[in-house]
Amino acid sequence: MERLGCKKIKDGLLANLKERTQEFINKGNKAPSLAVVLVGDDGASQSYVATKCKMASLLGFVHFDYRFDEDLKEEELLSLIDKLNLDDDVDGILVQLPLPKHIDADKIINRIAKEKDVDGFSPYNLGRLMLGQECFEPCTPKGIMEIFKYYDIPLSGKNVTVIGRSNIVGKPISVMCMQKGVDATVTVCNTKTSDLKAHTLASDIIIVAAGRPGILDSSVVKDGAVVIDVGVNRVADPSSEKGYKVVGDVDYDSFLTTECKVTPVPGGVGLMTVVMLMENTLMAAMRRRG
Ligand code: GUN
């Protein structure tokens, strides 16, 4: 098996981003800035947000942190978004998902100004993505495309199966793979797919974003295929200090004796997502003020 680790890709992209950020600042611009909004105390979300803030600092970006209790009212969050939209010192707005159930996430995302939607989740940006027009691409799919580029994995004419149809990963990555110029043949599977194995066995590339540990193992993948594991699942692990460990959606060990190429978790797609958010934030700053 070939392990498609992403640390080197991340480090290379970060070095490049740092340089471009410095150039932007040297031209007399204020540093790019990102407003990060977290509602509630979900452990995984807290950890994602901490990573995003840390990377923003590392690049010399300004970040504004907004943390709220679980009981924040939808109206209050909408008012904050309105304020951030109008604030000239804010280039990008990131509202960490999921939001508490009483808050309509679609309504919140829709309220973010399109030129500050660095997550690329708004109908405007996703619509443009669908049409093959320039936009903020959602960070995880954008990161997956960088993995294909770095490891020289061709997509044209290949059979790609995506497991999962979320708005954040499954739908956008399937559109990006089928786009003219990329030219993959894409199948998108979901929980009701009647014969998942038939699709995975016929695939050159499988992108797994189902949120279910172990949903894919090597017995249903043809040898030599590429497997991209987007899963981030916390499972109990009494032997670890935290009491849990993070695993992907793929049974990684089952691939060890194959000729497949597989991204690890941790150390894979997750590293890319955060870098792409920073890339989008620099793009937002340049477009607004460059
Ligand atoms: N929750 C899980 N992934 C993401 C992401 O990429 N962006 C935001 N805002 N929330 C998430």
Coordinates of C-alpha atoms and ligand atoms in Angstrom, one line a residue:
M1 CA 0.0 0.0 0.0
E2 CA 1.1 3.6 -0.6
R3 CA 0.2 6.0 2.3
L4 CA -0.9 9.3 0.8
G5 CA 0.2 11.4 3.8
C6 CA -0.6 15.1 3.6
K7 CA 1.9 16.7 6.0
K8 CA 4.4 17.5 3.3
I9 CA 1.6 19.0 1.1
K10 CA 0.4 21.1 4.0
D11 CA 3.9 22.4 4.8
G12 CA 4.6 23.3 1.2
L13 CA 1.3 25.1 0.7
L14 CA 1.7 26.9 4.1
A15 CA 5.2 28.2 3.1
N16 CA 3.8 29.5 -0.1
L17 CA 0.8 31.1 1.6
K18 CA 3.1 32.7 4.2
E19 CA 5.2 34.3 1.4
R20 CA 2.1 35.6 -0.5
T21 CA 0.7 36.9 2.7
Q22 CA 3.9 38.8 3.4
E23 CA 3.9 40.2 -0.1
F24 CA 0.3 41.4 0.4
I25 CA 1.2 43.1 3.7
N26 CA 4.4 44.6 2.2
K27 CA 2.3 46.4 -0.4
G28 CA 0.8 48.4 2.5
N29 CA -2.3 46.2 3.1
K30 CA -3.5 45.2 6.6
A31 CA -3.0 41.5 7.3
P32 CA -5.9 39.2 6.0
S33 CA -8.4 38.7 8.8
L34 CA -10.8 35.9 9.6
A35 CA -13.8 36.0 12.0
V36 CA -14.3 32.6 13.6
V37 CA -17.7 31.9 15.2
L38 CA -18.3 28.9 17.4
V39 CA -21.7 28.2 19.2
G40 CA -21.8 25.6 21.9
D41 CA -19.2 23.3 23.5
D42 CA -18.9 20.4 21.0
G43 CA -15.5 18.9 21.6
A44 CA -14.6 18.2 18.0
S45 CA -15.8 21.7 16.9
Q46 CA -13.7 23.3 19.6
S47 CA -10.7 21.4 18.4
Y48 CA -11.2 22.4 14.7
V49 CA -11.7 26.0 15.6
A50 CA -8.5 26.0 17.8
T51 CA -6.6 24.6 14.8
K52 CA -8.0 27.2 12.5
C53 CA -7.0 30.0 14.8
K54 CA -3.6 28.6 15.4
M55 CA -2.9 28.4 11.7
A56 CA -4.2 31.9 11.1
S57 CA -1.8 33.2 13.7
L58 CA 1.1 31.2 12.2
L59 CA 0.5 32.9 8.8
G60 CA 0.3 36.4 10.4
F61 CA -3.5 36.6 9.8
V62 CA -5.7 38.5 12.2
H63 CA -8.4 36.4 13.7
F64 CA -11.4 37.5 15.7
D65 CA -12.9 34.8 17.9
Y66 CA -16.6 34.7 18.8
R67 CA -17.6 32.0 21.2
F68 CA -21.2 31.6 22.4
D69 CA -23.1 29.3 24.7
E70 CA -25.4 26.6 23.2
D71 CA -28.5 28.7 23.9
L72 CA -27.6 31.6 21.7
K73 CA -30.6 32.9 19.8
E74 CA -30.8 32.7 16.0
E75 CA -31.5 36.4 15.9
E76 CA -28.4 37.2 17.8
L77 CA -26.2 35.1 15.5
L78 CA -27.8 36.8 12.5
S79 CA -27.1 40.2 14.0
L80 CA -23.5 39.2 14.5
I81 CA -23.2 38.1 10.8
D82 CA -24.7 41.4 9.7
K83 CA -22.1 43.3 11.8
L84 CA -19.2 41.2 10.4
N85 CA -20.5 41.6 6.9
L86 CA -20.3 45.4 7.3
D87 CA -17.0 45.4 9.2
D88 CA -14.3 46.5 6.7
D89 CA -11.6 44.9 8.9
V90 CA -13.1 41.4 8.4
D91 CA -12.1 39.5 5.2
G92 CA -13.5 36.1 5.9
I93 CA -16.3 34.8 8.1
L94 CA -16.4 31.2 9.3
V95 CA -19.3 29.8 11.3
Q96 CA -18.3 26.4 12.6
L97 CA -20.9 23.7 11.8
P98 CA -22.9 21.9 13.1
L99 CA -25.0 24.6 14.8
P100 CA -27.4 23.8 17.7
K101 CA -30.7 22.5 16.4
H102 CA -32.7 25.6 17.2
I103 CA -30.6 27.6 14.8
D104 CA -31.3 27.3 11.1
A105 CA -27.8 26.7 9.6
D106 CA -29.0 27.4 6.0
K107 CA -30.3 30.8 7.1
I108 CA -27.1 31.7 8.8
I109 CA -24.9 30.6 5.9
N110 CA -27.1 32.5 3.5
R111 CA -26.6 35.7 5.5
I112 CA -22.8 35.7 5.1
A113 CA -21.7 38.2 2.5
K114 CA -20.7 36.2 -0.6
E115 CA -17.3 38.0 -0.8
K116 CA -16.5 36.9 2.8
D117 CA -17.9 33.3 2.5
V118 CA -14.4 31.6 2.8
D119 CA -16.0 28.2 3.6
G120 CA -17.8 28.4 0.2
F121 CA -21.0 27.0 1.7
S122 CA -23.4 29.8 0.5
P123 CA -25.9 29.2 -2.3
Y124 CA -24.1 31.8 -4.3
N125 CA -20.7 30.1 -4.1
L126 CA -22.0 26.6 -4.4
G127 CA -24.1 27.7 -7.4
R128 CA -21.1 29.1 -9.1
L129 CA -19.1 25.9 -8.3
M130 CA -21.9 23.9 -10.0
L131 CA -21.6 26.2 -13.1
G132 CA -17.9 25.8 -13.2
Q133 CA -17.4 29.5 -12.5
E134 CA -14.8 31.1 -10.2
C135 CA -15.8 31.0 -6.6
F136 CA -14.7 30.2 -3.1
E137 CA -14.5 26.4 -3.2
P138 CA -15.4 24.5 0.0
C139 CA -12.2 23.8 1.8
T140 CA -12.3 20.0 2.2
P141 CA -13.1 19.2 -1.5
K142 CA -10.5 21.9 -2.5
G143 CA -7.9 20.1 -0.3
I144 CA -8.8 16.7 -1.9
M145 CA -8.1 18.2 -5.4
E146 CA -4.7 19.4 -4.1
I147 CA -3.9 15.8 -2.9
F148 CA -4.7 14.5 -6.4
K149 CA -2.4 17.2 -7.9
Y150 CA 0.5 16.6 -5.5
Y151 CA 0.5 12.8 -5.9
D152 CA -0.1 13.1 -9.7
I153 CA -3.3 11.1 -9.6
P154 CA -5.1 11.4 -12.9
L155 CA -8.8 11.9 -12.9
S156 CA -9.7 12.2 -16.6
G157 CA -11.7 9.3 -17.8
K158 CA -11.5 7.6 -14.3
N159 CA -14.4 6.1 -12.4
V160 CA -14.8 8.0 -9.1
T161 CA -17.2 6.9 -6.4
V162 CA -18.1 9.3 -3.7
I163 CA -19.7 7.8 -0.6
G164 CA -21.7 10.5 1.1
R165 CA -23.7 13.4 -0.3
S166 CA -23.3 16.2 2.3
N167 CA -23.3 19.8 1.2
I168 CA -19.9 20.2 2.7
V169 CA -18.0 17.4 1.0
G170 CA -20.0 14.8 -1.0
K171 CA -21.9 17.1 -3.3
P172 CA -19.1 19.7 -4.0
I173 CA -16.3 17.1 -4.5
S174 CA -18.5 15.2 -7.0
V175 CA -19.1 18.3 -9.0
M176 CA -15.4 19.2 -8.9
C177 CA -14.4 15.8 -10.2
M178 CA -17.0 15.8 -13.0
Q179 CA -16.1 19.4 -14.1
K180 CA -15.0 20.0 -17.7
G181 CA -11.2 19.7 -17.7
V182 CA -11.2 17.3 -14.8
D183 CA -13.4 14.8 -16.6
A184 CA -13.9 12.0 -14.2
T185 CA -17.0 9.8 -14.4
V186 CA -18.7 10.2 -11.0
T187 CA -21.0 8.0 -9.0
V188 CA -22.4 9.4 -5.7
C189 CA -23.6 6.8 -3.2
N190 CA -25.7 7.3 -0.1
T191 CA -27.2 5.2 2.8
K192 CA -29.9 3.9 0.5
T193 CA -27.6 2.7 -2.3
S194 CA -28.6 -0.9 -2.9
D195 CA -25.2 -2.4 -3.9
L196 CA -22.4 -0.2 -2.7
K197 CA -19.9 -2.9 -3.3
A198 CA -20.7 -3.0 -7.0
H199 CA -19.8 0.7 -7.3
T200 CA -16.7 0.6 -5.2
L201 CA -15.3 -2.5 -7.0
A202 CA -15.7 -0.7 -10.3
S203 CA -13.9 2.4 -9.2
D204 CA -10.4 3.8 -9.7
I205 CA -10.8 6.4 -7.0
I206 CA -13.1 6.2 -4.0
I207 CA -13.8 9.3 -1.8
V208 CA -15.3 8.3 1.5
A209 CA -17.2 11.0 3.4
A210 CA -19.9 9.0 5.2
G211 CA -19.1 9.7 8.9
R212 CA -19.1 5.9 9.6
P213 CA -15.9 4.2 10.8
G214 CA -15.0 1.2 8.8
I215 CA -17.6 1.6 6.1
L216 CA -15.0 0.8 3.4
D217 CA -12.4 -2.0 3.6
S218 CA -10.1 -3.6 1.0
S219 CA -12.4 -6.5 0.2
V220 CA -14.7 -4.2 -1.8
V221 CA -12.0 -2.2 -3.6
K222 CA -10.1 -3.2 -6.7
D223 CA -6.3 -3.5 -6.2
G224 CA -4.4 -0.4 -7.1
A225 CA -7.3 2.0 -6.5
V226 CA -7.0 5.3 -4.8
V227 CA -8.9 5.8 -1.5
I228 CA -9.5 9.2 0.0
D229 CA -10.7 9.0 3.6
V230 CA -12.6 12.1 4.7
G231 CA -13.9 10.6 7.9
V232 CA -13.1 12.1 11.3
N233 CA -14.7 9.9 14.0
R234 CA -14.0 9.9 17.7
V235 CA -14.1 6.4 19.0
A236 CA -13.6 5.3 22.6
D237 CA -10.0 4.3 23.5
P238 CA -9.4 3.8 27.2
S239 CA -5.7 3.4 26.6
S240 CA -5.4 7.0 25.4
E241 CA -5.1 10.0 27.7
K242 CA -8.1 11.7 26.2
G243 CA -10.2 8.5 26.4
Y244 CA -10.8 8.5 22.6
K245 CA -8.9 8.2 19.3
V246 CA -9.7 9.7 15.9
V247 CA -10.3 7.2 13.1
G248 CA -11.5 7.7 9.5
D249 CA -14.3 6.0 7.6
V250 CA -11.9 3.5 6.0
D251 CA -10.5 0.3 7.6
Y252 CA -7.0 1.5 6.8
D253 CA -5.2 -1.6 8.1
S254 CA -7.1 -3.9 5.7
F255 CA -5.3 -2.1 2.8
L256 CA -1.8 -2.5 4.1
T257 CA -1.1 -5.6 2.0
T258 CA -2.7 -4.2 -1.2
E259 CA -1.3 -2.0 -4.0
C260 CA -3.9 0.7 -3.2
K261 CA -3.0 4.3 -2.3
V262 CA -4.8 5.5 0.8
T263 CA -4.9 8.7 2.8
P264 CA -4.4 8.2 6.5
V265 CA -6.5 9.6 9.4
P266 CA -5.0 11.5 11.1
G267 CA -2.4 13.1 8.8
G268 CA -4.6 13.1 5.7
V269 CA -7.5 15.2 4.3
G270 CA -8.0 17.0 7.7
L271 CA -4.7 18.8 7.3
M272 CA -5.7 20.1 3.9
T273 CA -9.0 21.5 5.0
V274 CA -7.5 24.1 7.3
V275 CA -4.8 25.2 4.8
M276 CA -7.5 25.7 2.2
L277 CA -9.5 27.9 4.6
M278 CA -6.4 30.1 4.9
E279 CA -6.0 30.1 1.1
N280 CA -9.6 31.2 0.7
T281 CA -9.1 33.9 3.4
L282 CA -6.1 35.3 1.6
M283 CA -8.1 35.2 -1.7
A284 CA -10.9 37.1 0.0
A285 CA -8.5 39.8 1.4
M286 CA -6.9 40.2 -2.1
R287 CA -10.2 40.4 -3.9
R288 CA -11.6 43.0 -1.4
R289 CA -8.5 45.1 -1.0
G290 CA -5.7 43.9 -3.3
Ligands
GUN1 N1 -17.8 21.4 10.2 C1 -17.1 20.4 9.6 N2 -16.3 20.8 8.6 C2 -16.5 22.1 8.5 C3 -15.9 23.1 7.7 O1 -15.2 22.8 6.7 N3 -16.3 24.4 7.9 C4 -17.2 24.7 8.9 N4 -17.6 25.9 9.0 N5 -17.7 23.8 9.7 C5 -17.4 22.5 9.5

